[in-house]
PDB file of C-alpha atoms in Angstrom:
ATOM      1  CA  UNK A   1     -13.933 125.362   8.268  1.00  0.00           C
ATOM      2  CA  UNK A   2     -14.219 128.338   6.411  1.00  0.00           C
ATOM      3  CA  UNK A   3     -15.893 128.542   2.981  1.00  0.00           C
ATOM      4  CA  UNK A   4     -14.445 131.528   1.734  1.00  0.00           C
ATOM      5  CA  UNK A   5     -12.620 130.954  -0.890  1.00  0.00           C
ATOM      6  CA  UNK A   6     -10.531 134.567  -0.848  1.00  0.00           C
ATOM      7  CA  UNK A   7      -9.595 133.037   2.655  1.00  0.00           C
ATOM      8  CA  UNK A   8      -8.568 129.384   1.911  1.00  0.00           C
ATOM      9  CA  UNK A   9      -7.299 129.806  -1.619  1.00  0.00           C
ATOM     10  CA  UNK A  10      -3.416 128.672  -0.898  1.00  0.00           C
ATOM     11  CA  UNK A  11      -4.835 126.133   1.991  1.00  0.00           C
ATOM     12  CA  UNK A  12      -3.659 123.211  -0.236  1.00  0.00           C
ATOM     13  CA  UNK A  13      -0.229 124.546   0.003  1.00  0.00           C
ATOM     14  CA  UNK A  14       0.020 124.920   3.956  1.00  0.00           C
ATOM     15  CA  UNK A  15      -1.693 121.539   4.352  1.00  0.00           C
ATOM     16  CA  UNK A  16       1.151 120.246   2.197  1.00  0.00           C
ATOM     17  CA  UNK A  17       3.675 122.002   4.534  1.00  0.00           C
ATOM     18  CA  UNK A  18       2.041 121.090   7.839  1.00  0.00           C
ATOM     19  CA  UNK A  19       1.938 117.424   6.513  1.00  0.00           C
ATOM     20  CA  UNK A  20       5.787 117.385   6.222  1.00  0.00           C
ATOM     21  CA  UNK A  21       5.615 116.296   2.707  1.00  0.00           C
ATOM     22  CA  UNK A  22       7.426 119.636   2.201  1.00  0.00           C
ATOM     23  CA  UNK A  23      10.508 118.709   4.147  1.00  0.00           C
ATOM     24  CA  UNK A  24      10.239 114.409   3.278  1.00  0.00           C
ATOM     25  CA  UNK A  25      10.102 114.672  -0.458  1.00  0.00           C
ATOM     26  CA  UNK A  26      12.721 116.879  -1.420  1.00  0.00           C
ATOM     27  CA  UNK A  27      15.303 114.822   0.847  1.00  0.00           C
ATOM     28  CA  UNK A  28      14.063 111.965  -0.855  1.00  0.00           C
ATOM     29  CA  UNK A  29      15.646 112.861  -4.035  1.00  0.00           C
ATOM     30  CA  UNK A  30      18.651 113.683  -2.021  1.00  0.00           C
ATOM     31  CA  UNK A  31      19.236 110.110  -1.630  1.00  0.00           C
ATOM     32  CA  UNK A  32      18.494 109.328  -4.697  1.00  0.00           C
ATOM     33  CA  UNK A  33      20.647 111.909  -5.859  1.00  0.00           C
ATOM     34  CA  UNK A  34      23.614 110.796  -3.768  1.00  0.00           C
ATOM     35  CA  UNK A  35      23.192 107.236  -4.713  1.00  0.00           C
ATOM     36  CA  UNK A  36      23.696 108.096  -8.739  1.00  0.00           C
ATOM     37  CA  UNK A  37      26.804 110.286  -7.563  1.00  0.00           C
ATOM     38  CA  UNK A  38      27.938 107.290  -5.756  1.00  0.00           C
ATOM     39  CA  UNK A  39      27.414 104.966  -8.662  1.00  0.00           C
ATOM     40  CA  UNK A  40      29.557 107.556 -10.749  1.00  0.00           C
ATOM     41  CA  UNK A  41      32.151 108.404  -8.750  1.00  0.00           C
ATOM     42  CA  UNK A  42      34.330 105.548  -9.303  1.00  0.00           C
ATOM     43  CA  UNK A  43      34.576 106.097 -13.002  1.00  0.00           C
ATOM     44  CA  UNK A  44      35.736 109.609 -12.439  1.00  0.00           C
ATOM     45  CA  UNK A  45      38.504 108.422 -10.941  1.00  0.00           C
ATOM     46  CA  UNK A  46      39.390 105.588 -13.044  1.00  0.00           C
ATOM     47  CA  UNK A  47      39.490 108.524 -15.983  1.00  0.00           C
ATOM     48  CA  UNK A  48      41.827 110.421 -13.835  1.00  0.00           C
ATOM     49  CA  UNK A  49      44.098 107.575 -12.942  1.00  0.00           C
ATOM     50  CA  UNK A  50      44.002 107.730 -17.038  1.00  0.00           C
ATOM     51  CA  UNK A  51      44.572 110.908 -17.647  1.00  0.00           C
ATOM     52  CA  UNK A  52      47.398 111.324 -14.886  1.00  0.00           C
ATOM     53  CA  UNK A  53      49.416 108.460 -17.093  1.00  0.00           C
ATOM     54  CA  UNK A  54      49.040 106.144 -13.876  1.00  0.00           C
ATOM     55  CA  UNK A  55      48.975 103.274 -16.463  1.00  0.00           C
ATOM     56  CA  UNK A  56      51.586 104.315 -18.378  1.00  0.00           C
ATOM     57  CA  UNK A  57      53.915 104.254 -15.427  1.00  0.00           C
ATOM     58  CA  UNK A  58      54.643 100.231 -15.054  1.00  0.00           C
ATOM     59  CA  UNK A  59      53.406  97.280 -13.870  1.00  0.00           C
ATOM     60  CA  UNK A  60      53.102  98.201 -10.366  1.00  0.00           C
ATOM     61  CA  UNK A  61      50.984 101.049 -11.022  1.00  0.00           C
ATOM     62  CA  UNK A  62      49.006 100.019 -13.348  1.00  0.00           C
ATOM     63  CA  UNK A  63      47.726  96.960 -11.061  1.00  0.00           C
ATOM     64  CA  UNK A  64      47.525  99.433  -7.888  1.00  0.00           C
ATOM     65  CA  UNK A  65      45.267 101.729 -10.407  1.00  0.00           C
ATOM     66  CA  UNK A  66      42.936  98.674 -11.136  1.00  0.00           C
ATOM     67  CA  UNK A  67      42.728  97.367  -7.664  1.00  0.00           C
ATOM     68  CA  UNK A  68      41.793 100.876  -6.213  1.00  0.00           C
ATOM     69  CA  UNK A  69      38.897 101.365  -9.056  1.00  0.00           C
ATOM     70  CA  UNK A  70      37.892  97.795  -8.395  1.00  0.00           C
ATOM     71  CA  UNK A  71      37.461  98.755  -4.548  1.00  0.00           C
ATOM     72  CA  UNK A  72      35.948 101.988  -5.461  1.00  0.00           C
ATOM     73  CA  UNK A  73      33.199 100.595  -7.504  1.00  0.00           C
ATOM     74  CA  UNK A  74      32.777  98.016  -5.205  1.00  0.00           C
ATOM     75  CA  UNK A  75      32.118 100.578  -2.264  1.00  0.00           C
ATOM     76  CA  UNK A  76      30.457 102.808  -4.691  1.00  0.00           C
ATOM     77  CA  UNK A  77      27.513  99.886  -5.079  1.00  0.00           C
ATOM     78  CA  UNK A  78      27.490  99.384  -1.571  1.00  0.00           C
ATOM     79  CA  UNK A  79      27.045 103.539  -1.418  1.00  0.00           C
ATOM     80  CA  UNK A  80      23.931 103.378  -3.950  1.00  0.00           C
ATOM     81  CA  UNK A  81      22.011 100.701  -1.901  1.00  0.00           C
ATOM     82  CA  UNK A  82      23.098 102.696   0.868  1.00  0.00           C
ATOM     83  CA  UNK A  83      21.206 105.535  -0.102  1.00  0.00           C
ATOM     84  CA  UNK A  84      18.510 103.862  -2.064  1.00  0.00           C
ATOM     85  CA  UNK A  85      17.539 101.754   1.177  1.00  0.00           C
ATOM     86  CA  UNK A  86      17.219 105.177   2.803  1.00  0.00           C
ATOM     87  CA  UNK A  87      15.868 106.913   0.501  1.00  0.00           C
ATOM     88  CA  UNK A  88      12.728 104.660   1.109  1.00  0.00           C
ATOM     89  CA  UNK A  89      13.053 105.202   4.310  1.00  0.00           C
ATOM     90  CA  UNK A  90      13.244 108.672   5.199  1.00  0.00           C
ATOM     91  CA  UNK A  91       9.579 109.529   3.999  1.00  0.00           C
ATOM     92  CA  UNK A  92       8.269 106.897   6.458  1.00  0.00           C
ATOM     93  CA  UNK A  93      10.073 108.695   9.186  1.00  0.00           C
ATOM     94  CA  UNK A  94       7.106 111.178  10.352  1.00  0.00           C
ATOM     95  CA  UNK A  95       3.672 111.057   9.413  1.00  0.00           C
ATOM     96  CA  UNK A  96       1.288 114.051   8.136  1.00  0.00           C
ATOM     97  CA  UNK A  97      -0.056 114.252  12.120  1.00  0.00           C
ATOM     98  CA  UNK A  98       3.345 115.002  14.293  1.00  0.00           C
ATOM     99  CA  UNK A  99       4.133 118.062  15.369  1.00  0.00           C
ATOM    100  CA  UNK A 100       7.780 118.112  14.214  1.00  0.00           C
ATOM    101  CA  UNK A 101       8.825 117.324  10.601  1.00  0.00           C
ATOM    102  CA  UNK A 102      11.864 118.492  10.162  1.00  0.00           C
ATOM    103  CA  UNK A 103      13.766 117.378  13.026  1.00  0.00           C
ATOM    104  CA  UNK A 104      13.495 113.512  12.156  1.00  0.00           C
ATOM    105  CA  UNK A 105      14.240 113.401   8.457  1.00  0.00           C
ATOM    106  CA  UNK A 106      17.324 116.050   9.535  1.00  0.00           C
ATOM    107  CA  UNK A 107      18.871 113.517  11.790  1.00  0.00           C
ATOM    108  CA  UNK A 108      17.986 110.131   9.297  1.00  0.00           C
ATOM    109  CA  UNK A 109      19.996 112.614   6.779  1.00  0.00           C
ATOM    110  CA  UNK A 110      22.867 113.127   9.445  1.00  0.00           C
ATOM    111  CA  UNK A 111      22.370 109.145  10.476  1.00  0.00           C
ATOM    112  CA  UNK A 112      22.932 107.941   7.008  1.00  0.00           C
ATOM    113  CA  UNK A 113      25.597 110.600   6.042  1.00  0.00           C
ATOM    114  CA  UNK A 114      27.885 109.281   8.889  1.00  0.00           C
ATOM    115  CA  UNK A 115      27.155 105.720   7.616  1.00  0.00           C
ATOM    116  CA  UNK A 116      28.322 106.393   4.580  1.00  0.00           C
ATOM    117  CA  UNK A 117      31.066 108.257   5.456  1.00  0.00           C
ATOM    118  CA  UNK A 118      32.775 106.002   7.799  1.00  0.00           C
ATOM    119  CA  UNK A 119      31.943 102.912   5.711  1.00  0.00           C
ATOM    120  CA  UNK A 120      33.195 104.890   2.891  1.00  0.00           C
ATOM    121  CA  UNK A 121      36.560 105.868   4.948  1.00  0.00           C
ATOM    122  CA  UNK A 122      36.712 102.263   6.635  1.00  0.00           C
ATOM    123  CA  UNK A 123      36.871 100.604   2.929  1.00  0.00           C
ATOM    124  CA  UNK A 124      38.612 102.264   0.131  1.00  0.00           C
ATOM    125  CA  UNK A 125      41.134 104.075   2.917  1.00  0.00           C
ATOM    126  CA  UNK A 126      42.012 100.844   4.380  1.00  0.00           C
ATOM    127  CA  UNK A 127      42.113  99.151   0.790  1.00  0.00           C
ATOM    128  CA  UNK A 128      43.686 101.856  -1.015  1.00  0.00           C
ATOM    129  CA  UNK A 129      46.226 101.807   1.631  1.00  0.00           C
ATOM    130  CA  UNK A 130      47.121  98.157   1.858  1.00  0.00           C
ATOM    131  CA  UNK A 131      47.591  98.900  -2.175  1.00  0.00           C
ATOM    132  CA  UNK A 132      49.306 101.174  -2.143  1.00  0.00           C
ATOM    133  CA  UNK A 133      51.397  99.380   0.672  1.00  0.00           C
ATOM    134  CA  UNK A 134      52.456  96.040  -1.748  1.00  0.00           C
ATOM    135  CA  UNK A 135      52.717  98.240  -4.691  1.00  0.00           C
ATOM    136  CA  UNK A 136      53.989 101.515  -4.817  1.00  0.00           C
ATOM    137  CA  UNK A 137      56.454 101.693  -1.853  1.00  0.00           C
ATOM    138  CA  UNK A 138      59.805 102.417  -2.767  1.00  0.00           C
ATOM    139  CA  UNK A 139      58.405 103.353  -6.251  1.00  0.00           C
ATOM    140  CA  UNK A 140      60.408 106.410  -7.450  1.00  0.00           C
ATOM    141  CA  UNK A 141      59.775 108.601  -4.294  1.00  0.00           C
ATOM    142  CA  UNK A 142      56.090 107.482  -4.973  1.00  0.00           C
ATOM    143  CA  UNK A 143      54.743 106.421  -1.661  1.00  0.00           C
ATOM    144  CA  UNK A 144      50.904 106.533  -0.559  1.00  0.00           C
ATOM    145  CA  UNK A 145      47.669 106.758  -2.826  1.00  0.00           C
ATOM    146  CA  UNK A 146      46.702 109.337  -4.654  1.00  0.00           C
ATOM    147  CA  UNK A 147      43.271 109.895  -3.147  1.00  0.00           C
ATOM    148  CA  UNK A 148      45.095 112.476  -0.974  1.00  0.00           C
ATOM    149  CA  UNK A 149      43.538 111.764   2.362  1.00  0.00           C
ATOM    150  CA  UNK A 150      43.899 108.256   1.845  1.00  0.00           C
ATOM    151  CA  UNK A 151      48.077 108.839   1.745  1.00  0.00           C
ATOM    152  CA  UNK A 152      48.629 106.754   4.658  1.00  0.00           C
ATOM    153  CA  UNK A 153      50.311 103.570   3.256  1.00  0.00           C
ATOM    154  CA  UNK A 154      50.687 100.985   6.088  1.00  0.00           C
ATOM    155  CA  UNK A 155      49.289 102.923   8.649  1.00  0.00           C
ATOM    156  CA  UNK A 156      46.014 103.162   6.811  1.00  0.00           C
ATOM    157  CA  UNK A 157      45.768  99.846   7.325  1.00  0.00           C
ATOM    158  CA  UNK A 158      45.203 100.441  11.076  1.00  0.00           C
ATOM    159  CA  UNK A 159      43.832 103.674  11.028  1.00  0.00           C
ATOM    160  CA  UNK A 160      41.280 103.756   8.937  1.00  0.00           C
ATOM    161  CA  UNK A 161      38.879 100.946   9.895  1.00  0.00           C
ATOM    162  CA  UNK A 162      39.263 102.404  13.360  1.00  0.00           C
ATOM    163  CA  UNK A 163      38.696 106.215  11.440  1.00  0.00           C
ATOM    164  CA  UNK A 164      35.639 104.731  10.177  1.00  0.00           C
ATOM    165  CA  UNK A 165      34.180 102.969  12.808  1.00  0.00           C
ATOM    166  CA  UNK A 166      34.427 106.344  14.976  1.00  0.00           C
ATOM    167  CA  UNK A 167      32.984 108.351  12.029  1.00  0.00           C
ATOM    168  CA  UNK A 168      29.908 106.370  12.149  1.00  0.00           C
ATOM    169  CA  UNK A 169      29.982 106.410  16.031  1.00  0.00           C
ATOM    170  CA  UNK A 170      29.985 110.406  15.947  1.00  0.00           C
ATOM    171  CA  UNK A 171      26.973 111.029  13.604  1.00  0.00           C
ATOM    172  CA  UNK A 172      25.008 108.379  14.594  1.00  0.00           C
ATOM    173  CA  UNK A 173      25.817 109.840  18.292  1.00  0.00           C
ATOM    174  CA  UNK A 174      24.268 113.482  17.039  1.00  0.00           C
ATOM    175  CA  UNK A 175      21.365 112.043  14.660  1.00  0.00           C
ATOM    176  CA  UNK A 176      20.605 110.290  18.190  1.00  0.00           C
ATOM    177  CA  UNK A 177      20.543 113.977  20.136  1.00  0.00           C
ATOM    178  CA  UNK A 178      18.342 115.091  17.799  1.00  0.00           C
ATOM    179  CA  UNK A 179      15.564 112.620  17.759  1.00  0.00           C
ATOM    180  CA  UNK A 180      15.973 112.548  21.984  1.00  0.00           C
ATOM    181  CA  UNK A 181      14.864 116.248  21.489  1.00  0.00           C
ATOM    182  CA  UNK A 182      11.755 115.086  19.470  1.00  0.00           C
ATOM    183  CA  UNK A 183      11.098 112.842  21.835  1.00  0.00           C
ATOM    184  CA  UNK A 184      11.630 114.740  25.074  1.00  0.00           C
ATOM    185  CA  UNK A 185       9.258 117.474  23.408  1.00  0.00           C
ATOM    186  CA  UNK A 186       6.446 114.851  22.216  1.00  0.00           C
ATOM    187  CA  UNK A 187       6.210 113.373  25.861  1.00  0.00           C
ATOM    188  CA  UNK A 188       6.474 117.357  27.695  1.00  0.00           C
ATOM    189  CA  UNK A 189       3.360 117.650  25.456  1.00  0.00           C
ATOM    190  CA  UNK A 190       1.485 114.891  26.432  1.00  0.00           C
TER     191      UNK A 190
END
């Protein structure tokens, strides 16, 4: 080990990089990050349901409004401890010794992304659609939910579990490909 300290000034800093800490920490608050956007995200959209006049539109509305931020903040606490969980678990995913860092906590990121996506996508679409399904069909012209990609109305009820259940399939497939690569590389080694 060398002494000099001209030579080993900044060696804190590419110990801290080699270790991985570098790449686990700030995806860390990432998750933590996305699970307080989660936990917010179904108020914004109750105060847009407002602010559109959704509740001043009848009955019908009004109770498809409520159901639909009832689901969302239902799948919004399901997104937090989502993302909390794996927030916990992403820094345990390498360890200050392997060789690659990056490549693990990318995929857990991909992994969890397509989790949440598809459960996201499986939930409020098929919800919002069965909603919108018993109460706004044959409303005025009105027909669908205004979450936009969630305008399926019966169909969503079919399509979007399924929709779902594929997006997790699909990331989970390449978070997979990318830890085989790790792997494939750590045994070449050895």
């Amino acid at each position: 080990m060398n002494k000099n300290i001209f030579l080993s000034f900044f060696k804190p800093v590419f110990d801290y990089i080699d270790s991985g800490a570098l790449f686990r920490d700030p995806f860390k608050w990432l998750y933590g990050g996305a699970a307080i956007l989660n936990l917010l995200f179904p108020f914004l959209i109750f105060f847009s349901f407002i602010d559109t006049g959704l509740f001043s539109n009848g009955a019908k509305f009004a109770t498809f409004a409520v159901l639909v931020t009832l689901t969302l903040i239902a799948a919004g606490w399901f997104s937090f401890q989502l993302w909390w969980n794996r927030m916990y678990k992403v820094v345990k995913i390498t360890t200050p010794s392997d060789d690659f860092a990056l490549t693990p906590v990318f995929a857990h990121l991909i992994q969890t992304s397509g989790e949440w996506l598809g459960c996201y996508v499986g939930i409020v679409g098929t919800l919002s659609s069965l909603f919108s399904t018993i109460f706004l069909s044959g409303e005025g012209g009105f027909s669908g939910s205004p979450l936009g990609f969630m305008d399926l109305s019966a169909a969503g009820i079919i399509i979007m579990p399924i929709t779902g259940f594929f997006i997790i399939c699909v990331f989970r497939f390449f978070a997979e490909m990318a830890r085989a690569l790790v792997c494939i590389a750590n045994n070449t080694k050895k």
